[in-house]
Amino acid sequence: MSESKRFSDGILEGDEKFRALVEHSVVGIYIIVDGKFIYINKRLSDMFGYERSQLIGKNNLYLAHEDEKDAVSKIIEKNLKEERENIEYSFKGVTKSGEIRYIHVFGSSFLYEGKRAVIGTLIDETERVLAKRELERLARYDTLTGLYNRYVFMEEFHRAIELAKYRKHRVALFLMDIDNFKRINDSLGHGEGDEVLKEVSRRIRRVIESEGGLFARIGGDEFAIIIENFDTIDEIGTIARKLKAVMKKTIKIDDYQLRITLSIGISLFPEHGSDIKHLQKAADIALYQTKKEGKNDFAFYAHDNGALIEKIALENDLYKAIERDEFELYLQPQISTKSSLAKGMEALVRWRHPQRGILFPGEFLELASETGLLYRLDIVVLEKVLKLLSRWEKRGYRLPIVSINISNALFHHSYFLKMMKRNRKIYGDLCKYVELELTESIIMQSTKDSASLVKELAMLGYSISIDDFGTGYSSLSHLKSLNVNKLKIDRTFVHDIATHKNGQVIVKAIIAMGKTLGLEIVAEGVETEEELKILQGFGCDCIQGFYYTKPVTSREIEEKWLVCEKREENLL
Ligand code: C2E
Ligand code: MG
Ligand code: MG
C-alpha cells in the first residue's frame, strides 16, 4: 500500500458514511500532505479532466495556471507560517485539455501523524466569473457600436489627466457629433440612424486606434476622443483632418448614398483647463463654434470667447425661462396729445432672470430668435395680455388698447391664425382691445399670403399697427391696401426733429400722409417737451416715450393710467 493511500485511508477511515459523502460530493475535495495531493475525490478529477491516479502525488500547484502558481504558493506559505487553520482563496486553474477554470478554495489544515495536512474543497466558479465579466463588459461598452461608453470615457479621461500632470505631458480632448443627425434619424428611421452610427464609429475607430487614442460614444450621436502624450498641436490638427477625410466617402444605407459630416471641438490640457470639467466645457464651446461656422470641420477652443460662454449659459436659461414663467409684462402708455389720457399702451417683455435680475429685450431677443424660441415667447406675452385685459374688465377699468409685438417667427408660424381664432372664441370682444404690432419688414416681405393673413386678423377684430415706421421702405400706399390702423413713427426720426430741420420735414410728411389714409399716428421715443410740442403741432395723435413714462408694471398702470368706471359710478 502506498504511503498516500495509507494516509488518506487513515484520515477518512472509521466512518463509512463520511467517506461516501466525500467520495460523492458535488464539490471537489482533496487532501494534501507535505504539499502533495494524497487524496482527490471524483468530482475534483472530473473538474480538471484527469484520472484520479494522474493527480495523486502531484504538487498542490499542479492545477494552477502558470501565471498564478507564484501567487497561490505565496498564499499557502503565508498561511502555513501563521499556522492558520482555515485558508480561503481563488485561483485560475487549467484542465488537462488546457481550458481555463476559475476556482474557489476553502482549506483547513491540521496535523496528521506529525505532518502538516490540508483538507479542502474546490468550487468551480467559472460560470459565475464569466457572467460577472460579461456584466462588467456591458457596463463598460456601448452595445450598438461596441465602443467604450461614457462611464469608461470619464474614468479614462480622469486617469489621463492625472498621469499627464505627473509626467508633464499634454492631453487633447475631442468632442464631436454627426451633423444633422436628427434629420437622418427622422427622415430615414431609427434603424437606419443606427447603421449610420455604426459605420461612422468603425471609420473613426480605425483612425484613432492607429493613433493610440481612446474613442468612446458618450451619447446619441456624440463621441469623445482622448489623445495623450503628443508634442505639437499640429499633430492633433492632423488627426482631426484624418477624421474629416474618412468621412468623405458616402455611406450606403438602403438605396441611399449618405454624405455624413462631423463637427469637432478640441480642448487641450494644460492650456485650456486643469480639470475634466473645464476641459469638457472648453471642447464643448469649440464644438459650438464649429457648428456656428458651418459644421463639417474642427476647431480648437479659443481663449477669447468669453462672450460665447455667456451666450451658451443664457441660451440654456432661456429654454427653462418659459417653463418657469420668468417673463413679465411691462407696459408703456401711449398718451393722446389732445386729452393727455392713455389711449393705448404697448406690452414690452422683460425677463426676470433668477441670477441676473431684470433683462431687457435687447439682451435676449436675438438669442430667442436664433434658438427658435421667439414665437413661444410672443405667445406667452399674448396670453398675459389677454388675461390682464380680462382682469381689468372684471375690475371695471375702462379698457385701453394694448399692443403686442409680433415677431416674424410667430407671424409666419402655421399655428398663428388658428391660435388667434381660438383666442377670439375664448376671450370674445376683449380681442378688440388687442393690437398686433407688425414691423415694416414683415409688411415689406408680405406676399399675397401674408396680406390675406393681415386681413383675416383684422376681420377677427384685432387692430394692426406698423412698428418702427420709417426704418424700412414700405410705402404708405402699400399700407393702405392692408388693413392697418396705426402707424408708429420710429424713435430715430423723433430724435431727429429737435436737432435737424430735415428730420422735421420727414416726420411732418409721414404724419400728413398717414392721416390722409385715415391712420392713427403714434410717435415713439419722445423724451422732451420740445419734441412733444413739435409733434403736437404736426397733428400727431399719440405720444409714447420717456417724457411721460418708461414702461412700467401692470400694477403701476392701474394706479396711474387707468380710469376705473366702477369707482366713478360709485362717486356719482
Ligand atoms: P419697440 O417695439 O419699438 O418698442 C419700443 C422700445 O423703445 C422699448 O424698448 C421702449 O422701452 C423703448 N422706449 C420707449 N420710449 C422711449 C424713449 O423715450 N427713449 C428711448 N430711448 N427708448 C424708449 P424695449 O422695451 O427695450 O424693447 C425693445 C424692442 O424689443 C421693442 O421695440 C420690440 O421690437 C422688442 N420687443 C419688446 N417686447 C417684445 C415682445 O414681447 N415680443 C417681441 N417679438 N418683441 C418685443
Ligand atoms: Mg413695438
Ligand atoms: Mg417701435
Coordinates of C-alpha atoms and ligand atoms in Angstrom, one line a residue:
M1 CA 0.0 0.0 0.0
S2 CA 1.4 3.4 -1.0
E3 CA 2.0 5.9 1.7
S4 CA -0.5 8.4 0.4
K5 CA -3.2 5.6 0.3
R6 CA -2.4 4.7 3.8
F7 CA -2.6 8.4 4.9
S8 CA -5.9 9.0 3.1
D9 CA -7.4 5.8 4.3
G10 CA -6.3 6.8 7.8
I11 CA -7.8 10.2 7.6
L12 CA -11.0 9.1 6.1
E13 CA -11.2 5.8 7.9
G14 CA -13.6 4.8 10.6
D15 CA -16.8 6.3 9.3
E16 CA -18.0 4.8 6.1
K17 CA -20.8 7.4 5.8
F18 CA -18.3 10.2 5.9
R19 CA -16.2 8.5 3.3
A20 CA -19.2 8.1 0.9
L21 CA -20.1 11.7 1.5
V22 CA -16.6 12.9 0.4
E23 CA -16.4 10.5 -2.5
H24 CA -19.7 11.6 -4.0
S25 CA -19.7 15.2 -3.0
V26 CA -20.7 17.8 -5.7
V27 CA -17.7 19.9 -4.8
G28 CA -14.2 18.9 -5.4
I29 CA -12.4 17.6 -2.3
Y30 CA -8.7 17.0 -1.8
I31 CA -6.2 16.1 0.9
I32 CA -2.7 17.4 0.8
V33 CA 0.1 16.2 3.0
D34 CA 3.5 17.8 2.7
G35 CA 2.4 19.8 -0.3
K36 CA 1.3 16.8 -2.3
F37 CA -2.2 15.5 -3.2
I38 CA -2.8 12.3 -1.4
Y39 CA -6.5 12.2 -2.0
I40 CA -8.7 13.6 -4.7
N41 CA -12.5 12.9 -5.0
K42 CA -14.1 12.0 -8.2
R43 CA -15.7 15.5 -8.7
L44 CA -12.3 17.2 -8.5
S45 CA -10.6 14.9 -11.0
D46 CA -13.6 15.3 -13.3
M47 CA -13.5 19.1 -13.0
F48 CA -10.0 19.1 -14.4
G49 CA -10.4 16.2 -16.8
Y50 CA -7.8 13.9 -15.2
E51 CA -7.8 10.4 -13.9
R52 CA -7.5 10.4 -10.1
S53 CA -4.3 8.5 -10.3
Q54 CA -2.8 11.2 -12.5
L55 CA -3.1 13.7 -9.7
I56 CA -2.2 11.7 -6.7
G57 CA 1.3 12.6 -5.6
K58 CA 1.4 15.8 -7.6
N59 CA 2.4 19.1 -6.2
N60 CA -0.5 21.2 -4.9
L61 CA 0.2 23.9 -7.5
Y62 CA -0.2 21.4 -10.3
L63 CA -3.7 22.5 -11.2
A64 CA -3.0 26.3 -11.1
H65 CA -2.4 28.3 -14.3
E66 CA 1.3 29.1 -15.0
D67 CA 0.6 32.8 -14.3
E68 CA -0.8 32.1 -10.9
K69 CA 1.4 29.5 -9.4
D70 CA 3.6 32.0 -7.6
A71 CA 0.7 33.9 -6.2
V72 CA -1.0 30.7 -5.0
S73 CA 2.1 29.3 -3.4
K74 CA 2.7 32.6 -1.6
I75 CA -0.8 32.5 -0.1
I76 CA -0.3 28.9 1.1
E77 CA 3.1 29.6 2.6
K78 CA 1.8 32.6 4.4
N79 CA -1.0 30.6 5.9
L80 CA 1.4 27.8 6.9
K81 CA 3.7 30.4 8.6
E82 CA 0.9 31.9 10.5
E83 CA -0.3 28.5 11.4
R84 CA -3.8 29.4 10.4
E85 CA -6.4 26.6 10.5
N86 CA -8.5 27.9 7.7
I87 CA -7.5 29.2 4.3
E88 CA -9.6 30.6 1.5
Y89 CA -8.5 31.9 -1.9
S90 CA -9.4 31.9 -5.6
F91 CA -7.2 30.9 -8.5
K92 CA -7.2 30.4 -12.2
G93 CA -6.9 26.7 -12.9
V94 CA -6.1 24.8 -16.1
T95 CA -7.8 21.5 -17.1
K96 CA -6.0 18.6 -18.8
S97 CA -7.1 19.9 -22.2
G98 CA -5.9 23.4 -21.4
E99 CA -9.2 25.0 -20.6
I100 CA -9.3 27.8 -18.0
R101 CA -11.4 27.3 -14.9
Y102 CA -12.0 29.8 -12.1
I103 CA -11.7 28.0 -8.8
H104 CA -12.5 29.0 -5.3
V105 CA -10.8 27.0 -2.4
F106 CA -11.6 26.5 1.2
G107 CA -8.9 24.6 3.1
S108 CA -8.5 23.6 6.6
S109 CA -5.1 22.5 8.0
F110 CA -4.3 20.0 10.8
L111 CA -1.5 17.8 11.9
Y112 CA -1.7 14.2 11.0
E113 CA 0.9 11.8 12.3
G114 CA 3.2 14.8 12.9
K115 CA 2.8 16.0 9.3
R116 CA 1.0 19.2 8.1
A117 CA -2.1 18.1 6.2
V118 CA -4.8 20.2 4.5
I119 CA -8.2 19.0 3.6
G120 CA -10.0 21.3 1.2
T121 CA -12.9 21.8 -1.1
L122 CA -12.8 23.3 -4.6
I123 CA -15.7 25.1 -6.2
D124 CA -15.8 25.7 -9.9
E125 CA -16.9 29.3 -10.3
T126 CA -16.2 29.7 -14.0
E127 CA -19.8 30.3 -15.0
R128 CA -20.3 32.9 -12.3
V129 CA -17.0 34.7 -13.1
L130 CA -17.7 34.8 -16.8
A131 CA -21.2 36.1 -16.2
K132 CA -19.8 38.8 -14.0
R133 CA -17.3 39.7 -16.6
E134 CA -20.0 39.9 -19.2
L135 CA -21.9 42.2 -17.0
E136 CA -18.9 44.3 -16.5
R137 CA -18.3 44.4 -20.2
L138 CA -21.8 45.5 -20.8
A139 CA -21.4 48.2 -18.2
R140 CA -18.3 49.5 -20.0
Y141 CA -19.2 49.2 -23.6
D142 CA -21.8 50.7 -25.8
T143 CA -23.9 47.9 -27.1
L144 CA -24.7 49.4 -30.5
T145 CA -21.2 50.3 -31.6
G146 CA -19.0 48.2 -29.3
L147 CA -17.1 51.4 -28.3
Y148 CA -16.3 52.4 -24.8
N149 CA -19.2 54.1 -23.1
R150 CA -19.4 57.4 -21.2
Y151 CA -18.5 55.8 -18.0
V152 CA -15.2 54.4 -19.3
F153 CA -14.6 57.7 -21.1
M154 CA -14.9 59.6 -17.8
E155 CA -12.7 57.1 -16.0
E156 CA -10.0 57.2 -18.7
F157 CA -10.1 60.9 -19.1
H158 CA -9.6 61.3 -15.4
R159 CA -6.7 58.8 -15.5
A160 CA -5.1 60.5 -18.5
I161 CA -5.2 64.0 -16.8
E162 CA -3.7 62.7 -13.6
L163 CA -1.0 60.9 -15.5
A164 CA -0.3 64.0 -17.6
K165 CA 0.0 66.1 -14.5
Y166 CA 2.6 63.7 -13.1
R167 CA 4.5 63.2 -16.3
K168 CA 4.0 66.8 -17.5
H169 CA 2.7 65.9 -20.9
R170 CA -0.3 67.1 -22.9
V171 CA -3.8 65.6 -23.4
A172 CA -6.2 66.5 -26.2
L173 CA -10.0 66.0 -25.8
F174 CA -12.1 65.9 -28.9
L175 CA -15.9 66.2 -28.6
M176 CA -17.8 65.6 -31.7
D177 CA -21.2 64.9 -33.2
I178 CA -22.7 64.0 -36.6
D179 CA -24.0 67.0 -38.4
N180 CA -27.8 67.0 -38.8
F181 CA -28.1 63.5 -37.3
K182 CA -31.6 64.2 -36.1
R183 CA -32.7 64.8 -39.6
I184 CA -31.2 61.5 -40.7
N185 CA -32.9 59.7 -37.9
D186 CA -36.2 61.5 -38.5
S187 CA -36.3 61.0 -42.3
L188 CA -34.8 57.5 -42.7
G189 CA -35.9 55.9 -39.4
H190 CA -34.0 54.9 -36.3
G191 CA -32.8 51.6 -37.6
E192 CA -31.0 53.4 -40.4
G193 CA -29.8 56.0 -38.0
D194 CA -28.2 53.2 -36.0
E195 CA -26.5 51.9 -39.1
V196 CA -25.0 55.4 -39.7
L197 CA -23.7 55.4 -36.1
K198 CA -22.1 52.1 -36.5
E199 CA -20.4 52.9 -39.8
V200 CA -19.2 56.3 -38.5
S201 CA -17.9 54.5 -35.4
R202 CA -16.0 52.0 -37.5
R203 CA -14.3 54.6 -39.6
I204 CA -13.3 56.8 -36.7
R205 CA -12.2 53.8 -34.6
R206 CA -9.7 52.8 -37.3
V207 CA -8.1 56.2 -37.3
I208 CA -8.0 56.6 -33.5
E209 CA -6.7 53.1 -32.8
S210 CA -3.8 53.7 -35.2
E211 CA -3.1 56.9 -33.3
G212 CA -3.2 55.1 -30.0
G213 CA -6.1 57.2 -28.7
L214 CA -9.2 56.3 -26.8
F215 CA -12.5 56.6 -28.6
A216 CA -15.9 56.4 -26.8
R217 CA -19.6 57.0 -27.6
I218 CA -20.9 59.3 -24.9
G219 CA -24.5 59.8 -26.1
G220 CA -26.8 59.6 -29.1
D221 CA -24.6 60.9 -31.8
E222 CA -21.9 62.3 -29.5
F223 CA -18.4 60.9 -29.4
A224 CA -15.3 61.6 -27.5
I225 CA -11.6 61.0 -28.2
I226 CA -8.7 61.3 -25.9
I227 CA -5.2 61.6 -27.3
E228 CA -2.3 61.5 -24.8
N229 CA 1.3 62.5 -24.9
F230 CA 1.8 64.4 -28.1
D231 CA 4.3 67.2 -28.9
T232 CA 2.7 69.7 -31.2
I233 CA -0.9 70.9 -31.7
D234 CA -0.3 70.3 -35.3
E235 CA -0.3 66.5 -34.6
I236 CA -3.8 66.9 -33.2
G237 CA -4.9 69.0 -36.2
T238 CA -3.6 66.2 -38.4
I239 CA -5.8 63.6 -36.6
A240 CA -8.8 65.9 -36.9
R241 CA -8.2 66.2 -40.6
K242 CA -7.9 62.5 -40.9
L243 CA -11.3 62.1 -39.3
K244 CA -12.7 64.6 -41.8
A245 CA -11.1 62.6 -44.6
V246 CA -12.5 59.2 -43.6
M247 CA -16.0 60.7 -43.8
K248 CA -15.6 61.8 -47.4
K249 CA -16.8 58.5 -48.8
T250 CA -20.6 58.3 -48.8
I251 CA -22.3 55.8 -46.5
K252 CA -24.7 53.5 -48.2
I253 CA -27.9 52.9 -46.3
D254 CA -30.7 51.1 -48.1
D255 CA -30.8 52.7 -51.5
Y256 CA -29.3 56.0 -50.3
Q257 CA -25.8 57.2 -50.5
L258 CA -25.5 59.5 -47.5
R259 CA -22.9 62.2 -47.2
I260 CA -22.1 62.3 -43.5
T261 CA -20.0 65.0 -41.9
L262 CA -18.7 65.6 -38.4
S263 CA -18.3 68.7 -36.2
I264 CA -15.4 68.5 -33.8
G265 CA -14.4 70.7 -30.8
I266 CA -11.0 70.2 -29.2
S267 CA -9.6 71.3 -25.9
L268 CA -6.0 70.8 -24.7
F269 CA -4.6 70.0 -21.3
P270 CA -3.0 72.0 -19.7
E271 CA -3.6 75.0 -22.0
H272 CA -7.4 75.1 -21.7
G273 CA -8.0 73.8 -18.2
S274 CA -6.6 71.7 -15.5
D275 CA -9.6 69.5 -14.7
I276 CA -12.2 67.5 -16.5
K277 CA -15.0 69.9 -16.1
H278 CA -13.2 72.9 -17.7
L279 CA -11.7 70.8 -20.5
Q280 CA -15.1 69.4 -21.4
K281 CA -16.6 72.8 -21.3
A282 CA -13.9 74.2 -23.5
A283 CA -14.2 71.4 -26.0
D284 CA -18.0 71.9 -26.0
I285 CA -17.6 75.6 -26.7
A286 CA -15.2 74.8 -29.6
L287 CA -17.8 72.3 -30.9
Y288 CA -20.4 75.0 -30.7
Q289 CA -18.1 77.3 -32.6
T290 CA -17.6 74.7 -35.4
K291 CA -21.4 74.3 -35.7
K292 CA -21.8 78.1 -35.9
E293 CA -19.3 78.4 -38.6
G294 CA -21.0 76.0 -40.9
K295 CA -20.2 72.5 -39.4
N296 CA -18.1 69.7 -41.1
D297 CA -14.9 70.9 -39.5
F298 CA -13.0 71.1 -36.3
A299 CA -12.0 74.0 -34.0
F300 CA -9.7 74.3 -31.0
Y301 CA -11.0 76.1 -28.0
A302 CA -10.1 79.8 -28.3
H303 CA -9.5 81.8 -25.1
D304 CA -11.2 84.9 -26.2
N305 CA -14.7 83.5 -26.4
G306 CA -16.0 84.6 -23.0
A307 CA -18.9 86.1 -24.8
L308 CA -19.8 82.8 -26.3
I309 CA -19.6 81.1 -22.9
E310 CA -22.0 83.7 -21.6
K311 CA -24.3 83.1 -24.6
I312 CA -24.4 79.4 -24.1
A313 CA -25.3 79.9 -20.5
L314 CA -28.0 82.3 -21.4
E315 CA -29.3 80.0 -24.1
N316 CA -29.7 77.2 -21.5
D317 CA -31.5 79.6 -19.2
L318 CA -33.8 80.7 -22.0
Y319 CA -35.1 77.2 -22.5
K320 CA -36.1 77.0 -18.9
A321 CA -37.4 80.5 -18.6
I322 CA -40.6 79.8 -20.4
E323 CA -41.5 76.8 -18.3
R324 CA -40.6 78.7 -15.1
D325 CA -42.7 81.7 -16.2
E326 CA -39.8 84.2 -15.8
F327 CA -41.1 86.6 -18.4
E328 CA -43.0 89.6 -17.2
L329 CA -45.2 92.1 -18.9
Y330 CA -44.3 95.8 -18.7
L331 CA -46.5 98.4 -20.4
Q332 CA -45.8 101.8 -21.8
P333 CA -48.8 104.1 -22.3
Q334 CA -49.5 106.0 -25.5
I335 CA -50.8 109.4 -24.4
S336 CA -53.3 111.4 -26.5
T337 CA -51.9 114.8 -27.5
K338 CA -55.4 116.1 -27.2
S339 CA -56.7 114.7 -23.9
S340 CA -53.5 113.6 -22.2
L341 CA -55.1 110.3 -21.4
A342 CA -53.6 106.9 -22.1
K343 CA -55.4 105.7 -25.2
G344 CA -53.4 102.7 -25.6
M345 CA -50.3 101.0 -24.3
E346 CA -47.6 98.8 -25.6
A347 CA -46.7 95.5 -24.0
L348 CA -42.9 95.1 -23.7
V349 CA -41.5 91.9 -22.3
R350 CA -38.9 91.7 -19.5
W351 CA -37.1 88.6 -18.3
R352 CA -36.7 88.3 -14.6
H353 CA -33.6 86.2 -14.7
P354 CA -33.1 84.3 -11.4
Q355 CA -29.4 85.4 -11.1
R356 CA -29.1 88.4 -13.4
G357 CA -32.2 90.3 -12.4
I358 CA -34.4 92.1 -15.0
L359 CA -33.1 91.7 -18.6
F360 CA -34.3 93.9 -21.4
P361 CA -35.4 92.6 -24.9
G362 CA -32.1 93.9 -26.4
E363 CA -30.3 91.3 -24.2
F364 CA -32.2 88.2 -25.2
L365 CA -34.5 88.7 -28.2
E366 CA -31.8 87.9 -30.8
L367 CA -30.9 84.7 -28.9
A368 CA -34.6 83.8 -28.7
S369 CA -34.8 84.2 -32.4
E370 CA -31.7 82.1 -33.2
T371 CA -32.9 79.3 -30.9
G372 CA -36.4 79.3 -32.4
L373 CA -38.0 80.3 -29.1
L374 CA -39.1 83.7 -30.1
Y375 CA -42.6 82.7 -31.3
R376 CA -43.2 80.9 -28.0
L377 CA -42.2 84.0 -26.1
D378 CA -44.6 86.1 -28.1
I379 CA -47.4 83.6 -27.3
V380 CA -46.6 83.9 -23.6
V381 CA -46.9 87.7 -23.9
L382 CA -50.1 87.5 -25.8
E383 CA -51.7 85.2 -23.2
K384 CA -50.5 87.5 -20.4
V385 CA -52.1 90.5 -22.2
L386 CA -55.4 88.7 -22.7
K387 CA -55.5 87.7 -19.1
L388 CA -54.6 91.2 -18.0
L389 CA -57.4 92.7 -20.1
S390 CA -60.0 90.3 -18.7
R391 CA -58.8 91.1 -15.2
W392 CA -59.2 94.8 -15.9
E393 CA -62.6 94.2 -17.4
K394 CA -63.8 92.4 -14.3
R395 CA -62.5 95.1 -12.0
G396 CA -64.3 97.7 -14.0
Y397 CA -61.4 99.6 -15.7
R398 CA -62.0 101.4 -18.9
L399 CA -60.0 99.2 -21.2
P400 CA -57.2 100.7 -23.2
I401 CA -55.9 99.2 -26.5
V402 CA -52.9 97.0 -25.6
S403 CA -50.4 96.4 -28.4
I404 CA -48.2 93.4 -28.7
N405 CA -45.0 93.0 -30.7
I406 CA -45.4 90.1 -33.2
S407 CA -42.2 88.6 -34.3
N408 CA -41.5 87.4 -37.8
A409 CA -41.4 83.9 -36.4
L410 CA -44.8 84.0 -34.9
F411 CA -46.3 85.8 -37.9
H412 CA -45.2 83.1 -40.2
H413 CA -45.9 80.2 -37.9
S414 CA -48.6 77.9 -39.4
Y415 CA -50.3 77.9 -36.0
F416 CA -50.6 81.7 -35.7
L417 CA -54.0 82.2 -37.3
K418 CA -55.5 79.2 -35.7
M419 CA -54.4 80.5 -32.3
M420 CA -55.8 83.9 -32.9
K421 CA -59.1 82.4 -33.9
R422 CA -59.2 80.3 -30.8
N423 CA -58.4 83.3 -28.6
R424 CA -61.2 85.2 -30.3
K425 CA -63.6 82.3 -29.2
I426 CA -62.2 82.2 -25.7
Y427 CA -61.9 85.9 -25.0
G428 CA -64.6 87.3 -27.3
D429 CA -64.8 91.0 -27.7
L430 CA -61.8 91.5 -25.4
C431 CA -59.7 90.7 -28.5
K432 CA -60.8 94.1 -29.9
Y433 CA -58.5 95.7 -27.4
V434 CA -55.6 93.7 -28.7
E435 CA -53.4 95.4 -31.3
L436 CA -50.8 93.5 -33.2
E437 CA -47.6 95.4 -34.0
L438 CA -46.0 94.2 -37.1
T439 CA -42.7 95.6 -38.2
E440 CA -42.2 97.2 -41.6
S441 CA -40.0 94.2 -42.6
I442 CA -42.9 91.8 -42.1
I443 CA -45.1 94.0 -44.2
M444 CA -42.4 94.5 -46.8
Q445 CA -42.0 90.8 -47.3
S446 CA -45.7 90.4 -47.4
T447 CA -46.6 88.1 -50.1
K448 CA -50.2 87.5 -51.1
D449 CA -50.5 85.1 -48.2
S450 CA -49.4 87.5 -45.6
A451 CA -51.6 90.2 -46.9
S452 CA -54.6 87.9 -46.6
L453 CA -53.4 86.9 -43.2
V454 CA -53.4 90.5 -42.1
K455 CA -56.9 90.9 -43.5
E456 CA -58.2 87.8 -41.7
L457 CA -56.7 89.0 -38.4
A458 CA -58.4 92.4 -38.9
M459 CA -61.7 90.6 -39.6
L460 CA -61.4 88.8 -36.3
G461 CA -61.3 92.2 -34.7
Y462 CA -57.6 92.6 -33.9
S463 CA -56.1 96.0 -34.7
I464 CA -53.0 96.2 -36.8
S465 CA -50.2 98.7 -36.4
I466 CA -46.9 99.2 -38.1
D467 CA -44.0 99.4 -35.7
D468 CA -40.8 101.4 -36.3
F469 CA -42.2 103.0 -39.3
G470 CA -39.6 104.8 -41.4
T471 CA -36.8 102.3 -40.9
G472 CA -37.9 100.1 -43.7
Y473 CA -39.0 101.1 -47.2
S474 CA -42.7 100.4 -47.2
S475 CA -44.7 102.9 -49.0
L476 CA -47.8 104.4 -47.4
S477 CA -49.9 103.4 -50.3
H478 CA -48.9 99.8 -49.8
L479 CA -50.2 100.0 -46.3
K480 CA -53.5 101.2 -47.4
S481 CA -54.2 98.0 -49.2
L482 CA -53.6 96.1 -46.0
N483 CA -55.9 96.7 -43.1
V484 CA -53.6 98.8 -41.0
N485 CA -55.0 101.1 -38.3
K486 CA -52.0 102.7 -36.8
L487 CA -48.5 103.9 -37.7
K488 CA -45.7 104.2 -35.1
I489 CA -43.0 106.6 -36.1
D490 CA -39.7 105.2 -35.1
R491 CA -37.8 106.9 -32.4
T492 CA -34.8 107.7 -34.5
F493 CA -37.0 110.1 -36.5
V494 CA -38.4 111.6 -33.4
H495 CA -35.0 112.1 -32.0
D496 CA -34.1 114.0 -35.2
I497 CA -36.9 116.5 -35.1
A498 CA -35.4 118.7 -32.4
T499 CA -32.0 118.7 -33.9
H500 CA -32.4 118.6 -37.7
K501 CA -34.7 120.6 -39.9
N502 CA -34.7 117.7 -42.3
G503 CA -36.0 115.4 -39.6
Q504 CA -38.9 117.7 -39.1
V505 CA -39.7 117.7 -42.8
I506 CA -39.8 113.9 -42.9
V507 CA -41.9 113.4 -39.8
K508 CA -44.3 116.1 -40.9
A509 CA -44.8 114.4 -44.2
I510 CA -45.3 110.9 -42.6
I511 CA -47.9 112.3 -40.3
A512 CA -49.7 114.2 -43.0
M513 CA -49.8 111.3 -45.4
G514 CA -50.7 108.8 -42.7
K515 CA -53.6 111.0 -41.7
T516 CA -54.9 111.3 -45.2
L517 CA -55.0 107.5 -45.3
G518 CA -57.0 107.5 -42.0
L519 CA -54.3 106.1 -39.9
E520 CA -53.7 106.9 -36.3
I521 CA -50.2 108.2 -35.7
V522 CA -48.1 107.4 -32.6
A523 CA -44.6 108.9 -32.1
E524 CA -42.2 106.6 -30.3
G525 CA -39.4 107.6 -28.0
V526 CA -40.5 111.1 -27.1
E527 CA -38.2 112.3 -24.4
T528 CA -38.5 116.1 -24.2
E529 CA -41.2 118.7 -24.1
E530 CA -39.8 120.3 -27.2
E531 CA -40.3 117.1 -29.2
L532 CA -43.8 116.8 -27.8
K533 CA -44.7 120.3 -28.8
I534 CA -43.4 119.9 -32.3
L535 CA -45.3 116.6 -32.8
Q536 CA -48.4 118.2 -31.4
G537 CA -48.0 120.9 -33.9
F538 CA -47.8 118.4 -36.7
G539 CA -51.1 116.8 -35.7
C540 CA -49.6 113.6 -34.2
D541 CA -52.3 111.7 -32.3
C542 CA -50.4 109.9 -29.5
I543 CA -47.0 110.1 -27.8
Q544 CA -45.1 107.1 -26.4
G545 CA -41.9 107.9 -24.6
F546 CA -39.9 108.5 -21.5
Y547 CA -41.2 112.1 -21.4
Y548 CA -44.4 110.6 -19.9
T549 CA -43.1 107.4 -18.5
K550 CA -40.9 104.4 -19.1
P551 CA -42.5 101.0 -19.4
V552 CA -44.0 100.0 -16.0
T553 CA -45.7 97.1 -14.4
S554 CA -49.4 96.5 -14.8
R555 CA -50.0 97.5 -11.2
E556 CA -48.4 100.9 -11.8
I557 CA -50.6 101.2 -14.9
E558 CA -53.7 100.5 -12.9
E559 CA -52.7 103.1 -10.3
K560 CA -51.6 105.9 -12.6
W561 CA -53.1 105.5 -16.1
L562 CA -56.4 103.6 -16.0
V563 CA -59.8 105.0 -15.3
C564 CA -61.9 102.8 -13.1
E565 CA -65.5 103.2 -14.2
K566 CA -67.0 101.3 -11.3
R567 CA -65.4 103.8 -8.9
E568 CA -66.7 106.7 -11.0
E569 CA -70.2 105.3 -10.8
N570 CA -69.9 104.9 -7.1
L571 CA -68.9 108.5 -6.8
L572 CA -71.9 109.8 -8.7
Ligands
C2E1 P1 -40.3 98.6 -29.9 O1 -41.5 97.8 -30.2 O2 -40.0 99.7 -30.9 O3 -40.6 99.2 -28.5 C1 -40.2 100.5 -28.1 C2 -38.9 100.4 -27.4 O4 -38.4 101.8 -27.1 C3 -39.0 99.8 -26.0 O5 -37.8 99.2 -25.7 C4 -39.2 101.0 -25.1 O6 -38.8 100.8 -23.8 C5 -38.3 102.0 -25.8 N1 -38.6 103.4 -25.5 C6 -39.8 103.8 -25.2 N2 -39.8 105.2 -25.0 C7 -38.5 105.6 -25.2 C8 -37.8 106.8 -25.1 O7 -38.4 107.9 -24.8 N3 -36.5 106.8 -25.3 C9 -35.8 105.7 -25.6 N4 -34.5 105.7 -25.7 N5 -36.4 104.4 -25.6 C10 -37.8 104.4 -25.5 P2 -37.7 97.8 -25.1 O8 -38.7 97.5 -24.2 O9 -36.3 97.6 -24.7 O10 -37.9 96.9 -26.4 C11 -37.1 96.9 -27.5 C12 -37.7 96.2 -28.6 O11 -37.9 94.8 -28.3 C13 -39.1 96.6 -29.0 O12 -39.0 97.7 -29.8 C14 -39.6 95.4 -29.7 O13 -39.2 95.4 -31.0 C15 -39.0 94.3 -29.0 N6 -39.9 93.7 -28.1 C16 -40.2 94.0 -26.8 N7 -41.1 93.2 -26.3 C17 -41.3 92.2 -27.2 C18 -42.2 91.0 -27.3 O14 -42.9 90.7 -26.4 N8 -42.1 90.3 -28.4 C19 -41.3 90.7 -29.5 N9 -41.4 89.9 -30.6 N10 -40.6 91.8 -29.5 C20 -40.6 92.5 -28.3
MG2 MG -43.2 97.8 -30.6
MG3 MG -41.0 100.6 -32.2

